Structures are given as structure tokens and as C-alpha cells.
mmCIF file of C-alpha atoms in Angstrom:
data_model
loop_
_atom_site.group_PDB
_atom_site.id
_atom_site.type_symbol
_atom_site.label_atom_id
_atom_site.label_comp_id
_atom_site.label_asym_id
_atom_site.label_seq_id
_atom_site.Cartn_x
_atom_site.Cartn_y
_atom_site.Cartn_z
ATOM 1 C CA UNK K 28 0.000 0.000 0.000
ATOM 2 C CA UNK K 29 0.647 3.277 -0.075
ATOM 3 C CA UNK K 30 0.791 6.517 2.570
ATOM 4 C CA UNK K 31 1.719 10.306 1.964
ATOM 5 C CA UNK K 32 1.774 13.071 4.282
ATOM 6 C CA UNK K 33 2.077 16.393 4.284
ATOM 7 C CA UNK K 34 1.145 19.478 5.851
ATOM 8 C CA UNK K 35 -2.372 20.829 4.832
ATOM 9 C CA UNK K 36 -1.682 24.302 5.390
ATOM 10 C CA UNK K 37 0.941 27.146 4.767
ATOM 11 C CA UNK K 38 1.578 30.627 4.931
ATOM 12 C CA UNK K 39 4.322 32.617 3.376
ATOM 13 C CA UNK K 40 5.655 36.479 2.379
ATOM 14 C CA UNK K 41 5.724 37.604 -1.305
ATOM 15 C CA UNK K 42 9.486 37.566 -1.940
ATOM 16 C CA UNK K 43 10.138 34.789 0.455
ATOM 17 C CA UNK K 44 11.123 31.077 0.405
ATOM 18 C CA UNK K 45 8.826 28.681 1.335
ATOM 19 C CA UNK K 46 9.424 24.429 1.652
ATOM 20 C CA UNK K 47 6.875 22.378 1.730
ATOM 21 C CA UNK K 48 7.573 18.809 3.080
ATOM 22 C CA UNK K 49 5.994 15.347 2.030
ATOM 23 C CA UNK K 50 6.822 11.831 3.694
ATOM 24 C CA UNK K 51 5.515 8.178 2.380
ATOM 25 C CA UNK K 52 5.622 4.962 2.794
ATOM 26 C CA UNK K 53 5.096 3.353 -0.989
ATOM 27 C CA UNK K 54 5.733 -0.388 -2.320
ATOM 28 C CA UNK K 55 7.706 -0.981 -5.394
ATOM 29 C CA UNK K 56 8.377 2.947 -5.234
ATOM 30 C CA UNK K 57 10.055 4.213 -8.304
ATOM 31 C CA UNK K 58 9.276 8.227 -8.605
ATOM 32 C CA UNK K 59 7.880 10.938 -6.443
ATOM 33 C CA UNK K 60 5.725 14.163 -8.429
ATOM 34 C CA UNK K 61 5.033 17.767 -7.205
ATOM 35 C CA UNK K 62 1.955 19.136 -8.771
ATOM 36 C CA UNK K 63 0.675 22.296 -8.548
ATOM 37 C CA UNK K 64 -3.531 23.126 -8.018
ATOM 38 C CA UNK K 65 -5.259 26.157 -8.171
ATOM 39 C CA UNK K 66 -8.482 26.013 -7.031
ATOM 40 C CA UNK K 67 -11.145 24.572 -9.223
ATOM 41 C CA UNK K 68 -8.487 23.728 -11.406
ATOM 42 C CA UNK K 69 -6.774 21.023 -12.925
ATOM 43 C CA UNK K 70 -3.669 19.438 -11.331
ATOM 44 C CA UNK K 71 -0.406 20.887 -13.452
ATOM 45 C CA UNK K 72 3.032 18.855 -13.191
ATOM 46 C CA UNK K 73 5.663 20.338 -11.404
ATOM 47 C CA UNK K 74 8.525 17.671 -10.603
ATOM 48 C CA UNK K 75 9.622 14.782 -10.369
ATOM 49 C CA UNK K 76 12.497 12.812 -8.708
ATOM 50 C CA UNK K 77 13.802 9.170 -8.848
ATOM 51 C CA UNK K 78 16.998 9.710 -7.354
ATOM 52 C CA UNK K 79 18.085 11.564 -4.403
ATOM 53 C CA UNK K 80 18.855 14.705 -5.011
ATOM 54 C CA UNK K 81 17.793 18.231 -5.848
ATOM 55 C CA UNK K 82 16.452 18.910 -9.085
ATOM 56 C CA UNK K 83 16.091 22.702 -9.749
ATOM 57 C CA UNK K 84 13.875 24.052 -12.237
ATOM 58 C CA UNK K 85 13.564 27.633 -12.480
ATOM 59 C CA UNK K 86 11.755 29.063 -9.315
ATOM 60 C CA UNK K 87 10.811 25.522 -7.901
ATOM 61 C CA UNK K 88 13.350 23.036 -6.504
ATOM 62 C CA UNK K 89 12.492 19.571 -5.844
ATOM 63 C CA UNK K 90 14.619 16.784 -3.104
ATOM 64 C CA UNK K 91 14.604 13.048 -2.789
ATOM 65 C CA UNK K 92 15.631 11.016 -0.045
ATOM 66 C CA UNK K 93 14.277 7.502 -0.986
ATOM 67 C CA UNK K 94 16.306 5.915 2.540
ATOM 68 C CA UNK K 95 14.345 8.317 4.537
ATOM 69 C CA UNK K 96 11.155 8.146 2.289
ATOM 70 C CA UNK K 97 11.180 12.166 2.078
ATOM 71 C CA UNK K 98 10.810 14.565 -0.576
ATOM 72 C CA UNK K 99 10.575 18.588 -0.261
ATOM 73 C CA UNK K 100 9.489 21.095 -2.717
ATOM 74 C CA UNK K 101 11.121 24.418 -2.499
ATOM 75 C CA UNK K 102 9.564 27.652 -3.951
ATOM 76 C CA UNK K 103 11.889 30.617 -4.172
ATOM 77 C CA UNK K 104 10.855 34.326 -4.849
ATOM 78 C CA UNK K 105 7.029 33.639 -4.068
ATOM 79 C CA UNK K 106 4.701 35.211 -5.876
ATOM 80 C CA UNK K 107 0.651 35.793 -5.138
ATOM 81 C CA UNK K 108 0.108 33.601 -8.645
ATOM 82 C CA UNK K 109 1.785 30.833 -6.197
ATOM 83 C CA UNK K 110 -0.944 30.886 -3.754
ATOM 84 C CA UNK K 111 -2.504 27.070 -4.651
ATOM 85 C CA UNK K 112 -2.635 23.626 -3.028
ATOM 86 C CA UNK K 113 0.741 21.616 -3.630
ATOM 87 C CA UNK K 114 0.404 17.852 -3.922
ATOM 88 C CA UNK K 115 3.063 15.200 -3.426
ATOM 89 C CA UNK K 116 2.261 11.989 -5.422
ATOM 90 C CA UNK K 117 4.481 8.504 -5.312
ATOM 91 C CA UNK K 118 4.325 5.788 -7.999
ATOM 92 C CA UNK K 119 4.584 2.634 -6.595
ATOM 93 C CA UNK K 120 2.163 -0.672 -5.795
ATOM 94 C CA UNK K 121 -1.065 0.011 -4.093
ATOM 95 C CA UNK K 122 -2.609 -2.356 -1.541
ATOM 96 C CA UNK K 123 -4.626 -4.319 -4.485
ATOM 97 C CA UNK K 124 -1.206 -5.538 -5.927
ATOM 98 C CA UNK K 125 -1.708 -2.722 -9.189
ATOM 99 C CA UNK K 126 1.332 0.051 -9.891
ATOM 100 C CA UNK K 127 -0.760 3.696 -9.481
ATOM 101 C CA UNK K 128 0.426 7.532 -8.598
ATOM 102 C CA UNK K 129 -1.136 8.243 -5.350
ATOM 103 C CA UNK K 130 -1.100 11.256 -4.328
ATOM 104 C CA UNK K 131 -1.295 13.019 -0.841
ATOM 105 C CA UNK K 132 -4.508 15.277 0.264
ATOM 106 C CA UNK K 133 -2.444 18.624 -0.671
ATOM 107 C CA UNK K 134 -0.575 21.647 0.989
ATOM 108 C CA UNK K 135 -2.388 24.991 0.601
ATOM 109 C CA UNK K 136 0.090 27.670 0.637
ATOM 110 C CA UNK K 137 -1.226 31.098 0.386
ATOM 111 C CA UNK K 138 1.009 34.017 -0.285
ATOM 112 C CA UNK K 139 0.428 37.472 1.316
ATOM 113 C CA UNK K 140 1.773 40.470 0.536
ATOM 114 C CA UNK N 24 -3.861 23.932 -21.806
ATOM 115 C CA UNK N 25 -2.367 20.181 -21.090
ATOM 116 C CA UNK N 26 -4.034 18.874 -24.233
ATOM 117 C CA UNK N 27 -6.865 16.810 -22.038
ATOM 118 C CA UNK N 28 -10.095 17.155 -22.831
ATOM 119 C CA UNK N 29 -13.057 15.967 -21.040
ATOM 120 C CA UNK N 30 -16.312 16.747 -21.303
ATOM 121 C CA UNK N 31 -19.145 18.086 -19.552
ATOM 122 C CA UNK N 32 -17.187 20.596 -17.343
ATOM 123 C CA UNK N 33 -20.762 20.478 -15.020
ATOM 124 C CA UNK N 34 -23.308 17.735 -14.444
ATOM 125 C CA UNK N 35 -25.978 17.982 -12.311
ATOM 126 C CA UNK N 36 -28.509 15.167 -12.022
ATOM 127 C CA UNK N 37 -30.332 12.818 -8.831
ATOM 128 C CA UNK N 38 -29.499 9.934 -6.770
ATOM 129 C CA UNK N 39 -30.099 6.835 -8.564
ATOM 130 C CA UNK N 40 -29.183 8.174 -12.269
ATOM 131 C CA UNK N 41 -26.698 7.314 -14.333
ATOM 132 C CA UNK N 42 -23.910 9.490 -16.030
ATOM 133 C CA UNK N 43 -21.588 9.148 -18.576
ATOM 134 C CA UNK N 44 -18.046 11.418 -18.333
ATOM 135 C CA UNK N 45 -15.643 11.217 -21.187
ATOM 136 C CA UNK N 46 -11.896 11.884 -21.695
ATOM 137 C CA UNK N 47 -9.294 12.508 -24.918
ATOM 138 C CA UNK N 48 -6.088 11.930 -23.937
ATOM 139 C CA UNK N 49 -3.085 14.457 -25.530
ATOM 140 C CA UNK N 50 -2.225 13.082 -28.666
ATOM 141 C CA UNK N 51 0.068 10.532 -28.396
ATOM 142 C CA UNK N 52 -0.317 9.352 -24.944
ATOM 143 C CA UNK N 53 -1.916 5.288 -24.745
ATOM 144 C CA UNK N 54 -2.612 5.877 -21.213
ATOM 145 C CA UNK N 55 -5.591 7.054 -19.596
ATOM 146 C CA UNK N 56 -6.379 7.657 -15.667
ATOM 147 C CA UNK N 57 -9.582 8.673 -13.744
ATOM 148 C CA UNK N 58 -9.207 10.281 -10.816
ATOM 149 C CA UNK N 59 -11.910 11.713 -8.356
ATOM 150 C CA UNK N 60 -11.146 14.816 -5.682
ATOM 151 C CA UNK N 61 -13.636 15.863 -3.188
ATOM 152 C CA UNK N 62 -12.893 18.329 -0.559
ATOM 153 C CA UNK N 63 -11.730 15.789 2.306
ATOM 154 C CA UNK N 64 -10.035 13.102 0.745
ATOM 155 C CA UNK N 65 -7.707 14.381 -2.163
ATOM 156 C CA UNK N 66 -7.261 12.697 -5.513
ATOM 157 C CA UNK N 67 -8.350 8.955 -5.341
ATOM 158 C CA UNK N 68 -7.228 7.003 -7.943
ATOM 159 C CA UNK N 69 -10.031 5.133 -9.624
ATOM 160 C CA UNK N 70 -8.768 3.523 -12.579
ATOM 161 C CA UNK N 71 -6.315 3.548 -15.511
ATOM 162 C CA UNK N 72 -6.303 1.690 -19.049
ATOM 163 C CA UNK N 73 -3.325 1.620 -21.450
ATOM 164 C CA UNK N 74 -3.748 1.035 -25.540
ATOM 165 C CA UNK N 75 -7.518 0.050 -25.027
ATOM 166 C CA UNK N 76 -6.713 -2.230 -21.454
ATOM 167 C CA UNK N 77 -7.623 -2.199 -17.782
ATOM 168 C CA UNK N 78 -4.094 -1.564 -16.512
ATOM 169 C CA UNK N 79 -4.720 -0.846 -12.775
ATOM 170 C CA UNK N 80 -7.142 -0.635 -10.435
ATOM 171 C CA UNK N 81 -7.788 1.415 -7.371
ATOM 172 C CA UNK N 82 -10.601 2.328 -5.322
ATOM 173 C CA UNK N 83 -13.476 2.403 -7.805
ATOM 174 C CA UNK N 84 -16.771 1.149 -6.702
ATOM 175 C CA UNK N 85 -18.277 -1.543 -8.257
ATOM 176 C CA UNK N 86 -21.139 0.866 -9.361
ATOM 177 C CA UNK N 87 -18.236 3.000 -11.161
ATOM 178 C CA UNK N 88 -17.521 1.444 -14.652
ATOM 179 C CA UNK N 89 -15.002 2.581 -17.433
ATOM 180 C CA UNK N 90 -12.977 1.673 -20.898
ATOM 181 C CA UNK N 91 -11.110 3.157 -23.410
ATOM 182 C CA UNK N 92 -12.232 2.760 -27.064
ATOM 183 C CA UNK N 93 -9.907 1.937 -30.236
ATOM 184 C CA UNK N 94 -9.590 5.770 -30.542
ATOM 185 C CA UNK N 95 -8.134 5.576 -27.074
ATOM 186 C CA UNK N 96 -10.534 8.224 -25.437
ATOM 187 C CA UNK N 97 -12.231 6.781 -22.294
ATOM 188 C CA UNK N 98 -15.323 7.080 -20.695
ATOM 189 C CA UNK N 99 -16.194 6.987 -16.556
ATOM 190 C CA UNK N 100 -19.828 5.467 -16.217
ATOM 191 C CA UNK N 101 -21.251 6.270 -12.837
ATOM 192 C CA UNK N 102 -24.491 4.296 -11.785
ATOM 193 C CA UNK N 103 -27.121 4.632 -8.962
ATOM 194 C CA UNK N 104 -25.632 7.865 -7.729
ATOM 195 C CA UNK N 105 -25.533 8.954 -4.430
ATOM 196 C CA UNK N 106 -25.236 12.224 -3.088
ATOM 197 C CA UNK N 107 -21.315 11.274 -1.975
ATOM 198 C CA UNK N 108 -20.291 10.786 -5.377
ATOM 199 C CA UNK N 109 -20.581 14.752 -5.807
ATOM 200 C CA UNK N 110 -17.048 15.352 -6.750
ATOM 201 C CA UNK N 111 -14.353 16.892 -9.137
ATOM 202 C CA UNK N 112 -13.719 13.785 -12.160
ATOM 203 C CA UNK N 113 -10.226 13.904 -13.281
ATOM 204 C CA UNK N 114 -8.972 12.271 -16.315
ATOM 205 C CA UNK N 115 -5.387 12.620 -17.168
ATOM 206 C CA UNK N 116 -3.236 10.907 -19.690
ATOM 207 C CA UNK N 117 0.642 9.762 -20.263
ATOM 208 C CA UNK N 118 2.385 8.670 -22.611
ATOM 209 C CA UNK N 119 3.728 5.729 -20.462
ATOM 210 C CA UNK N 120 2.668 2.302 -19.763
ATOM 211 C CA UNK N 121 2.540 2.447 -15.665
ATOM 212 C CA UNK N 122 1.912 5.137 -13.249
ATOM 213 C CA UNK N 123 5.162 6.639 -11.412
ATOM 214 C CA UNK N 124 8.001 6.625 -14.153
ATOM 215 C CA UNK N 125 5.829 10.032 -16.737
ATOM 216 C CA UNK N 126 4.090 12.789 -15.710
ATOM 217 C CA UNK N 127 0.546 12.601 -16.089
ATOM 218 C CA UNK N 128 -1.546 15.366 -17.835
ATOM 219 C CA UNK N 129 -4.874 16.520 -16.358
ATOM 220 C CA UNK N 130 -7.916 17.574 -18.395
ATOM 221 C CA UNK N 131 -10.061 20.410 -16.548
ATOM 222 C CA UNK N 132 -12.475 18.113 -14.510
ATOM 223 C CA UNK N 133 -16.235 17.248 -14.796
ATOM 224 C CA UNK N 134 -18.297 18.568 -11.445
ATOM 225 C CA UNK N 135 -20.697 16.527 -10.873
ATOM 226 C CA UNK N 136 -23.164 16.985 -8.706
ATOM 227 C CA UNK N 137 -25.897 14.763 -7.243
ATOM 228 C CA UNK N 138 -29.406 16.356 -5.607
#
């Protein structure tokens, strides 16, 4: 099976950096996702990570730790557009023996000025 | 735009109909996934097909039905409705086989709602 966390809520400066933090527990794991959601709207990929590491794109950074089953998503320079839920998603084997991206319940981070 | 597109964007209808959602994936991508989000639980994976098959399964009722056709666009039938399936209907699509190694791509949602 399969079990994400994360925190549901955040709250950060315009201009500041904000990490958000997600933790599973996944079978057969073999690639963690950040996706962005504004409200209402349709998930949009983000990152993703299959080795540990930081992968940097742009504004957004992204770390694995697959011994510690940890991955962080790093948002530099925030902007209001970044106010949105975050989700953390793991590929790996669910409980009834299939491979699926599950994702966590979301991290709303709202910006303020 | 991610190249998704499902249709209706809003359904509203009563417990004990039946609906029928449907999905095109982006060009080029064989896999399809339905996902439903409602306000407490998240994204629940529901089901995915690949090329025209069932690939995986996750917590889809029994009264929750789908396929993909030989065009590969897929369809979500929902049965007997109850006012819990009110909910945000995700499809999104990838180009690969399984879940976890390619992004997926997510249309805009159907909202359904049950009165």
C-alpha cells in the first residue's frame, strides 16, 4: 500500500522562500511528483524525482531522499500567482497488488503580501 | 492547456441516475487515468487503461464502470448515484505504460453533482 503526508496548510511572504515537506511509505516505489492546483483547477506537473537529489527548475526546486522516504518542494521568490494547493504523489504498488500515482490530500500555501 | 479534454465541465442530475463522463487523452499518450477529488479526501485514484486495457485498479466502486475505445478516449460510467459521489472527475493521460516513471496530464475536470 501506499501513505503520503504532508502538511495541509501554509503561509508565506511575497518575496520569500517557502518548503513544503511530504513523507511516504510506498511499495515498489520508483518516482515521487510535485503538482501544482489552483483552485477549481486542474492538477499541473511540477517535478519529479527518482533519485536523491535536488532537481532545480527555475523558481521551484524539488529533493529526494528515498532511505528516509522524504521529498521537499522548495519555492523561491514567491509570488501571489503561487498561492494554490501543492500535492506530493508517489508511484509505486497500491494495496490491491496494481502500480498507481497516489497522491497526498495537498498543501495549501497562500502568499500574502 | 495540457491537451486533455473531457467533457461536460458540469453535471448535475439525482441519486439513482446514471452518467456518462468522457476523456481525450493528448495526442500521443496510450494511457488514460480517472481520478476523483472531493474536498476531504484528495485525488483517489479510480482507474487507468493503457492502448484500449484495464491496466490498474484502485478504489473504484463496483457501481463505477469505465474503458477506453480503439480511438483511445475513455469514458467513466457512474451508476445509482448517491449524493457522496458529488465530486471533481479527473482524467489525465501519459504517454507511459505504468503510473510513477511520466508525468501525467490533467484535463479540466467534470463537477458533478448529485441532488
Amino acid at each position: 500500500g501506499q501513505n503520503i503526508d504532508q502538511p495541509t496548510e501554509m503561509t508565506a511572504t511575497e518575496g520569500a522562500i517557502v518548503q513544503i515537506n511530504c513523507t511516504y511509505q510506498t511499495s515498489g516505489f520508483n518516482g515521487l511528483f510535485w503538482y501544482q492546483q489552483h483552485a477549481g483547477e486542474a492538477p499541473t506537473f511540477l517535478s519529479y524525482n527518482v533519485l536523491d537529489g535536488l532537481e532545480e527548475k527555475g523558481r521551484f526546486s524539488s529533493f529526494l531522499s528515498r532511505s528516509k522516504g522524504y521529498s521537499y518542494l522548495l519555492l523561491k521568490e514567491l509570488q501571489m500567482k503561487d498561492s494554490a494547493s501543492y500535492l506530493c504523489a508517489s508511484g509505486g504498488y497500491s494495496g490491491a497488488g496494481s502500480y498507481q500515482l497516489t497522491f497526498g490530500k495537498g498543501t495549501k500555501l497562500s502568499v500574502i503580501p | 492547456d495540457s491537451g486533455v479534454t473531457q467533457t461536460p465541465k458540469h453535471l448535475i442530475t439525482a441519486t439513482g441516475q446514471r452518467v456518462t463522463l468522457r476523456c481525450s487523452p493528448r495526442s500521443g499518450d496510450l494511457s488514460v487515468y480517472w481520478y476523483q477529488q472531493s474536498l476531504d479526501q484528495g485525488l483517489q485514484f479510480l482507474i487507468q487503461y493503457y492502448n484500449g486495457e484495464e491496466r490498474a485498479k484502485g478504489n473504484i466502486l463496483e457501481r463505477f464502470s469505465a474503458q477506453q475505445f480503439p480511438d483511445l478516449h475513455s469514458e467513466l460510467n457512474l451508476s445509482s448515484l448517491e449524493l457522496g459521489d458529488s465530486a471533481l472527475y479527473f482524467c489525465a493521460s501519459s504517454s507511459g505504460q505504468g503510473a510513477g516513471n511520466s508525468p501525467l496530464h490533467f484535463g479540466n475536470g467534470t463537477r458533478l453533482t448529485v441532488t
